[in-house]
Short mmCIF file of C-alpha atoms and ligand atoms in Angstrom, two decimals:
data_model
loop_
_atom_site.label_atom_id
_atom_site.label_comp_id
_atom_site.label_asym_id
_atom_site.label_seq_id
_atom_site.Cartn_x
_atom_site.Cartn_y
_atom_site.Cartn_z
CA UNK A 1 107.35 107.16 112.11
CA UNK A 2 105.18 104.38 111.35
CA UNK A 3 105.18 102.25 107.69
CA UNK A 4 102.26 100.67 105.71
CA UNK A 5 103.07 98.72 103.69
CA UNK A 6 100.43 97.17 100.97
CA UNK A 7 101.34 94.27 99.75
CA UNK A 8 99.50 91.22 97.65
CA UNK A 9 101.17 88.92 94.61
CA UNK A 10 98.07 89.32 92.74
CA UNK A 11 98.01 92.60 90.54
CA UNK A 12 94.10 94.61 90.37
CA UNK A 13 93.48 94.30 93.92
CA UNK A 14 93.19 97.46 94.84
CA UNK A 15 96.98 98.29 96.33
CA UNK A 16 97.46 101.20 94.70
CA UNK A 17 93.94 102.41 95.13
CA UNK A 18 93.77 101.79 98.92
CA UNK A 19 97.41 102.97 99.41
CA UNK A 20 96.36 106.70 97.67
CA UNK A 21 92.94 106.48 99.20
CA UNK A 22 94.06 106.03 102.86
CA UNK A 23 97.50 108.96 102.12
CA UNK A 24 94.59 111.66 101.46
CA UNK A 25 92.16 110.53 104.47
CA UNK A 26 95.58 109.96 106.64
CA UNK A 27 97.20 113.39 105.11
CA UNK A 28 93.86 115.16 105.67
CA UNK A 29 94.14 114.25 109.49
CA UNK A 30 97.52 116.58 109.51
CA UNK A 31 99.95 113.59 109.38
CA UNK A 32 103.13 113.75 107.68
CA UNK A 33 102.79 111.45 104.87
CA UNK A 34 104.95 110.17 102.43
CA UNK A 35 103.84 107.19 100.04
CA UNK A 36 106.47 104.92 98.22
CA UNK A 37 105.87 103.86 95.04
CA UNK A 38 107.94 100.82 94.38
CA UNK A 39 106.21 99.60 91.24
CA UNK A 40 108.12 100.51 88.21
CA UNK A 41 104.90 101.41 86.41
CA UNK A 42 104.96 104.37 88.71
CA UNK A 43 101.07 104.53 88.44
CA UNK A 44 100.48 106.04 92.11
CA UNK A 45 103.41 108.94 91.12
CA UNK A 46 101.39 109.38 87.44
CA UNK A 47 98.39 109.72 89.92
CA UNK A 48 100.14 112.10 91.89
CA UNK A 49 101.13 114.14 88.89
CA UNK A 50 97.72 114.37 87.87
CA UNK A 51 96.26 115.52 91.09
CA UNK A 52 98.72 119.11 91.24
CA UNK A 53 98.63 118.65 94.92
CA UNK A 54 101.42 118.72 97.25
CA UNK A 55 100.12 116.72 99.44
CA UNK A 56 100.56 113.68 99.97
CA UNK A 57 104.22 113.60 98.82
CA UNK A 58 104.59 110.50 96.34
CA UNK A 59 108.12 109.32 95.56
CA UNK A 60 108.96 106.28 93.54
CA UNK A 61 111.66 103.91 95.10
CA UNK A 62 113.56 100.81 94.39
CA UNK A 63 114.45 98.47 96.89
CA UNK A 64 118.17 99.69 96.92
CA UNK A 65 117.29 102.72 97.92
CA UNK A 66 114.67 102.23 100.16
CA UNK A 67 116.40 102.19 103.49
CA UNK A 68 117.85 105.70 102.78
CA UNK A 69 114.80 107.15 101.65
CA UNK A 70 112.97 106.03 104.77
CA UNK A 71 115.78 107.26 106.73
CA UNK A 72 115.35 110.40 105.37
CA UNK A 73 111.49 110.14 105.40
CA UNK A 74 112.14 110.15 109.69
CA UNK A 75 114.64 112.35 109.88
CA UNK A 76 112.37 115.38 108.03
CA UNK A 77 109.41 114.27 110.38
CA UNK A 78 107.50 112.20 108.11
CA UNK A 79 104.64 110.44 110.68
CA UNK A 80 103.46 107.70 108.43
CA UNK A 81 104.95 106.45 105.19
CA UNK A 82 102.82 104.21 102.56
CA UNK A 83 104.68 101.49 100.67
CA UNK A 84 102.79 100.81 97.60
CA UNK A 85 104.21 97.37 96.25
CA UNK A 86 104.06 95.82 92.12
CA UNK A 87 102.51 92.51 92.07
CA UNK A 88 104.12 88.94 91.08
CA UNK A 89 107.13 87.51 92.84
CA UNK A 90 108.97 90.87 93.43
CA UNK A 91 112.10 91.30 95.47
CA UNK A 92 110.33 94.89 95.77
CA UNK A 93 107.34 93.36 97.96
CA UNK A 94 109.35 91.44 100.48
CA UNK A 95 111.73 94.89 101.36
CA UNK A 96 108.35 96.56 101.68
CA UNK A 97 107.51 94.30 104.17
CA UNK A 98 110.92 93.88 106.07
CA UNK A 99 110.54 97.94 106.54
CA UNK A 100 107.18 97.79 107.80
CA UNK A 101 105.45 97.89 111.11
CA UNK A 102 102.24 96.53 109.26
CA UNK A 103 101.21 94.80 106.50
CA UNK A 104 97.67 95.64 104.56
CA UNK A 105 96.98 92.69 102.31
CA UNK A 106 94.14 93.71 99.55
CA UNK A 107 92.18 90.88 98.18
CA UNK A 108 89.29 90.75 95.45
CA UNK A 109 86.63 87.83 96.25
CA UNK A 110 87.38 85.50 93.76
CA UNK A 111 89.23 82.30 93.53
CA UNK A 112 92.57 83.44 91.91
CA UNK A 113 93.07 86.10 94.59
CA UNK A 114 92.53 83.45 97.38
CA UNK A 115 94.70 81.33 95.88
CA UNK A 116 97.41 84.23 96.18
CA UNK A 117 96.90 85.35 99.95
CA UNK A 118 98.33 82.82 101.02
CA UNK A 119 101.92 83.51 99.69
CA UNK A 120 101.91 87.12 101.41
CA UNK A 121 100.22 86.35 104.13
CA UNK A 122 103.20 84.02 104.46
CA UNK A 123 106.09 86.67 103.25
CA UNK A 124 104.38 88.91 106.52
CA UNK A 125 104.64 86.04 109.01
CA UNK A 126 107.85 85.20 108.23
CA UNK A 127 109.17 88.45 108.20
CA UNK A 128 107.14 88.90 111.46
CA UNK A 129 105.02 91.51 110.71
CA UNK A 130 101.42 91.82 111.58
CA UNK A 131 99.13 91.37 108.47
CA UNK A 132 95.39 92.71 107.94
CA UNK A 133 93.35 91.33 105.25
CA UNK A 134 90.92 93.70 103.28
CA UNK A 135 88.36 92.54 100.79
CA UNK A 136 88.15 94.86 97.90
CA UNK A 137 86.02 95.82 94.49
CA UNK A 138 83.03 93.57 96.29
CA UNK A 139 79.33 93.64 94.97
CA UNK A 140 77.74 96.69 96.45
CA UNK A 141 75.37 94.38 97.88
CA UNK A 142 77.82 91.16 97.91
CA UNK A 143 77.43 90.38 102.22
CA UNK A 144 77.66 86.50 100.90
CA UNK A 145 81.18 87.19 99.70
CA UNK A 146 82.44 88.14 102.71
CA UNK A 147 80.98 85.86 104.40
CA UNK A 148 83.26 83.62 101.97
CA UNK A 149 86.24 85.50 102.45
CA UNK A 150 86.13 85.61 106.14
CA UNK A 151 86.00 81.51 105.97
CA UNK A 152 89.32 81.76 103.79
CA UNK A 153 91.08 84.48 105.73
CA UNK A 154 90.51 82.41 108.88
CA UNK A 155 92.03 79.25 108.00
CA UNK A 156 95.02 81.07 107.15
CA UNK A 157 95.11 82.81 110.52
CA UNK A 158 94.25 86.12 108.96
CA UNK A 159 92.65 89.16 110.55
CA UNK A 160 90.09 90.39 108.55
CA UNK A 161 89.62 94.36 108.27
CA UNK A 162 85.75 95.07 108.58
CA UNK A 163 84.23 96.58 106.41
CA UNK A 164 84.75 95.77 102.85
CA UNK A 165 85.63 98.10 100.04
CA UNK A 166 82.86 98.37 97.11
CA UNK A 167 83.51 98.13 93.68
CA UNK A 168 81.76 101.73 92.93
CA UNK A 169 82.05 104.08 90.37
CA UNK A 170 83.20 107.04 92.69
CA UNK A 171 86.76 105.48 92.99
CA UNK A 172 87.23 105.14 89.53
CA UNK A 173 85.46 109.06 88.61
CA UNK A 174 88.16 109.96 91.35
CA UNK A 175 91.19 108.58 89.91
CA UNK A 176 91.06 109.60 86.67
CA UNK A 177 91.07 113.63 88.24
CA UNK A 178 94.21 112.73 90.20
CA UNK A 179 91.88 112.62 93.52
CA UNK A 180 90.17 109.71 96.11
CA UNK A 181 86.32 109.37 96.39
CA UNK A 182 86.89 111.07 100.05
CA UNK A 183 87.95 114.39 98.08
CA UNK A 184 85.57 114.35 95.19
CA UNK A 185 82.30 112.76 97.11
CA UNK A 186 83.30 113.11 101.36
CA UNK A 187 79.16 111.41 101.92
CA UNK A 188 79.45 108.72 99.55
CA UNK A 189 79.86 105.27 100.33
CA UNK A 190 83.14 104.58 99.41
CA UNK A 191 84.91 107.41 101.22
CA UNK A 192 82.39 105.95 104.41
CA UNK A 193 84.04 102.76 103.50
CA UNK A 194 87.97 104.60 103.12
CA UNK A 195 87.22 106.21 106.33
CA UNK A 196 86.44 102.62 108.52
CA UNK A 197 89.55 100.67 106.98
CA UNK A 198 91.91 104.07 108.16
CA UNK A 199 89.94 104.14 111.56
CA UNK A 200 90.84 99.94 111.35
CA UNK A 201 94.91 101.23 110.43
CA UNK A 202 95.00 104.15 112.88
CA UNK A 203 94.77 101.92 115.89
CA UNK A 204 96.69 98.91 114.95
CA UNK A 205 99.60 101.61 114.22
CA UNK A 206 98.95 103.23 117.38
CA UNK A 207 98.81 106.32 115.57
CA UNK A 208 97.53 109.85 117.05
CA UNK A 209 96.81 112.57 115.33
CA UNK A 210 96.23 115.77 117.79
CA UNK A 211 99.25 118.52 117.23
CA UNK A 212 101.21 117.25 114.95
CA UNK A 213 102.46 119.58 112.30
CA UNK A 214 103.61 119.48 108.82
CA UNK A 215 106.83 119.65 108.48
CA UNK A 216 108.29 117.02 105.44
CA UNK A 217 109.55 118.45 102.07
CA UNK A 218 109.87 116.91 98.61
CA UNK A 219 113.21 118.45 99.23
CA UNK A 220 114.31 116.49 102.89
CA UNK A 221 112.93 112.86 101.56
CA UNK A 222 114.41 113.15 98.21
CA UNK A 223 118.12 114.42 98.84
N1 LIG B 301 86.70 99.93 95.16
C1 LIG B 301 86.90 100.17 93.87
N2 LIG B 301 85.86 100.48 93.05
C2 LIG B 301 86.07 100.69 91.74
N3 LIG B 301 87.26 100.64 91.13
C3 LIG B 301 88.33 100.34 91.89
C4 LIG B 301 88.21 100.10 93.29
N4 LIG B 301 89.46 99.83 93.77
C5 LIG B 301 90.29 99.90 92.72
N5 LIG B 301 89.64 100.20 91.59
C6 LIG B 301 90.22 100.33 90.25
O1 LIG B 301 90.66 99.03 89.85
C7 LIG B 301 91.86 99.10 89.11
C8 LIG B 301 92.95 98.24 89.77
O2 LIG B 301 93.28 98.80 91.02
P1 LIG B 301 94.79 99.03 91.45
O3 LIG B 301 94.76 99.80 92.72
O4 LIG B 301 95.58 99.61 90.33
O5 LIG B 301 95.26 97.52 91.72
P2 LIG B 301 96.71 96.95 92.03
O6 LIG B 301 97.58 98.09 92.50
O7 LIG B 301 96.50 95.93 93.10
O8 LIG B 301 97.22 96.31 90.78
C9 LIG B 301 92.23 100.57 89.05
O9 LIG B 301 91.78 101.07 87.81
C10 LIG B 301 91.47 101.18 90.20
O10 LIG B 301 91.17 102.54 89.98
MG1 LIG B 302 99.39 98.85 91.75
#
């Protein structure tokens, strides 16, 4: 079993939006996924509840009870868990990240995100966990910000996920039904853009997805 986790002290970045973006594309693939809400706002489980799907399986989770949820997760079979994290100095963040095999670090191009990178960028080194920086919510035609972010991510040491997410309208037409732009528009340019970051995920995680089979209940992860 293999764990996201997606991660960034700034709040409106995108974390919750990438983290149930990529669980559909990654779900969709025939993985086993469960995604961890650990924000008390619980606004990927409200998403969830709107979407009357059953996949992918949302559960909310504090950090006590994290380890024995994600025990649980891999005992039922889960193949990839997402760990979407609240912003601010959390002591939910930091677990996310000790439990993770990656870390995906959304960032918006502007000043007051970069100032923030830094700080979970560091929480992922420390913890020694690889980190991958995404830009989000860029100008649909913005190639000068990334040029910008790429300059910041690299003097941090940063990998930088290529491409960038767009700030475009079929995200937010998405959420609101419960669903991801790859669900409600599959040729639109922001599930093409969904679709390269996973592709970017799939084989830093080492993660193949011929055979498996779904086999992880609501009923096995939550007790
Ligand atoms: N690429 C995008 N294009 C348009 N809207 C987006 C995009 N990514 C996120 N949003 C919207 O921006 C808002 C903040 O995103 P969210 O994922 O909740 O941020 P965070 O979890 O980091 O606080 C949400 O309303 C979300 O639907
Ligand atoms: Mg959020």
């Amino acid at each position: 079993m293999k764990i996201l986790a997606i991660a960034m002290q700034k709040g409106g970045v995108a974390k919750s939006w990438l983290t149930r973006s990529l669980s559909v594309v990654a779900s969709h693939e025939g993985l086993n996924v469960l995604v961890i809400d650990m924000d008390s706002q619980q606004s990927t489980v409200a998403w969830s509840e709107r979407r009357e799907a059953e996949t992918p399986l949302v559960q909310f989770s504090t950090e006590r009870e994290l380890p024995a949820i994600l025990k649980r997760a891999s005992e039922a079979g889960c193949d990839l868990v997402f760990i979407d994290t609240p912003p601010a100095r959390s002591t939910e963040a930091p677990a996310a990240v000790d439990a993770a095999d990656m870390v995906l670090i959304p960032c918006t191009p502007d000043i007051e995100a970069y100032e923030q990178v830094a700080r979970t960028e560091r929480l992922a080194r420390l913890a020694g966990k690889p980190a991958l920086a995404i830009l989000t919510m860029t100008q649909p035609s913005g190639k000068s910000e990334q040029e910008i972010a790429q300059e910041v991510f690299a003097s941090m040491n940063l990998e930088m996920a290529l491409p960038t997410i767009a700030r475009l309208k079929a995200h937010r037409d998405a959420a609101r039904e419960g669903r991801t732009a790859t669900e409600t528009e599959a040729d639109s340019r922001a599930a093409r853009e969904i679709a390269a970051l996973w592709m970017c995920i799939k084989e830093r995680l080492n993660i193949r997805t011929s055979a498996i089979v779904h086999n992880c209940t609501r009923e096995q992860v939550q007790k």
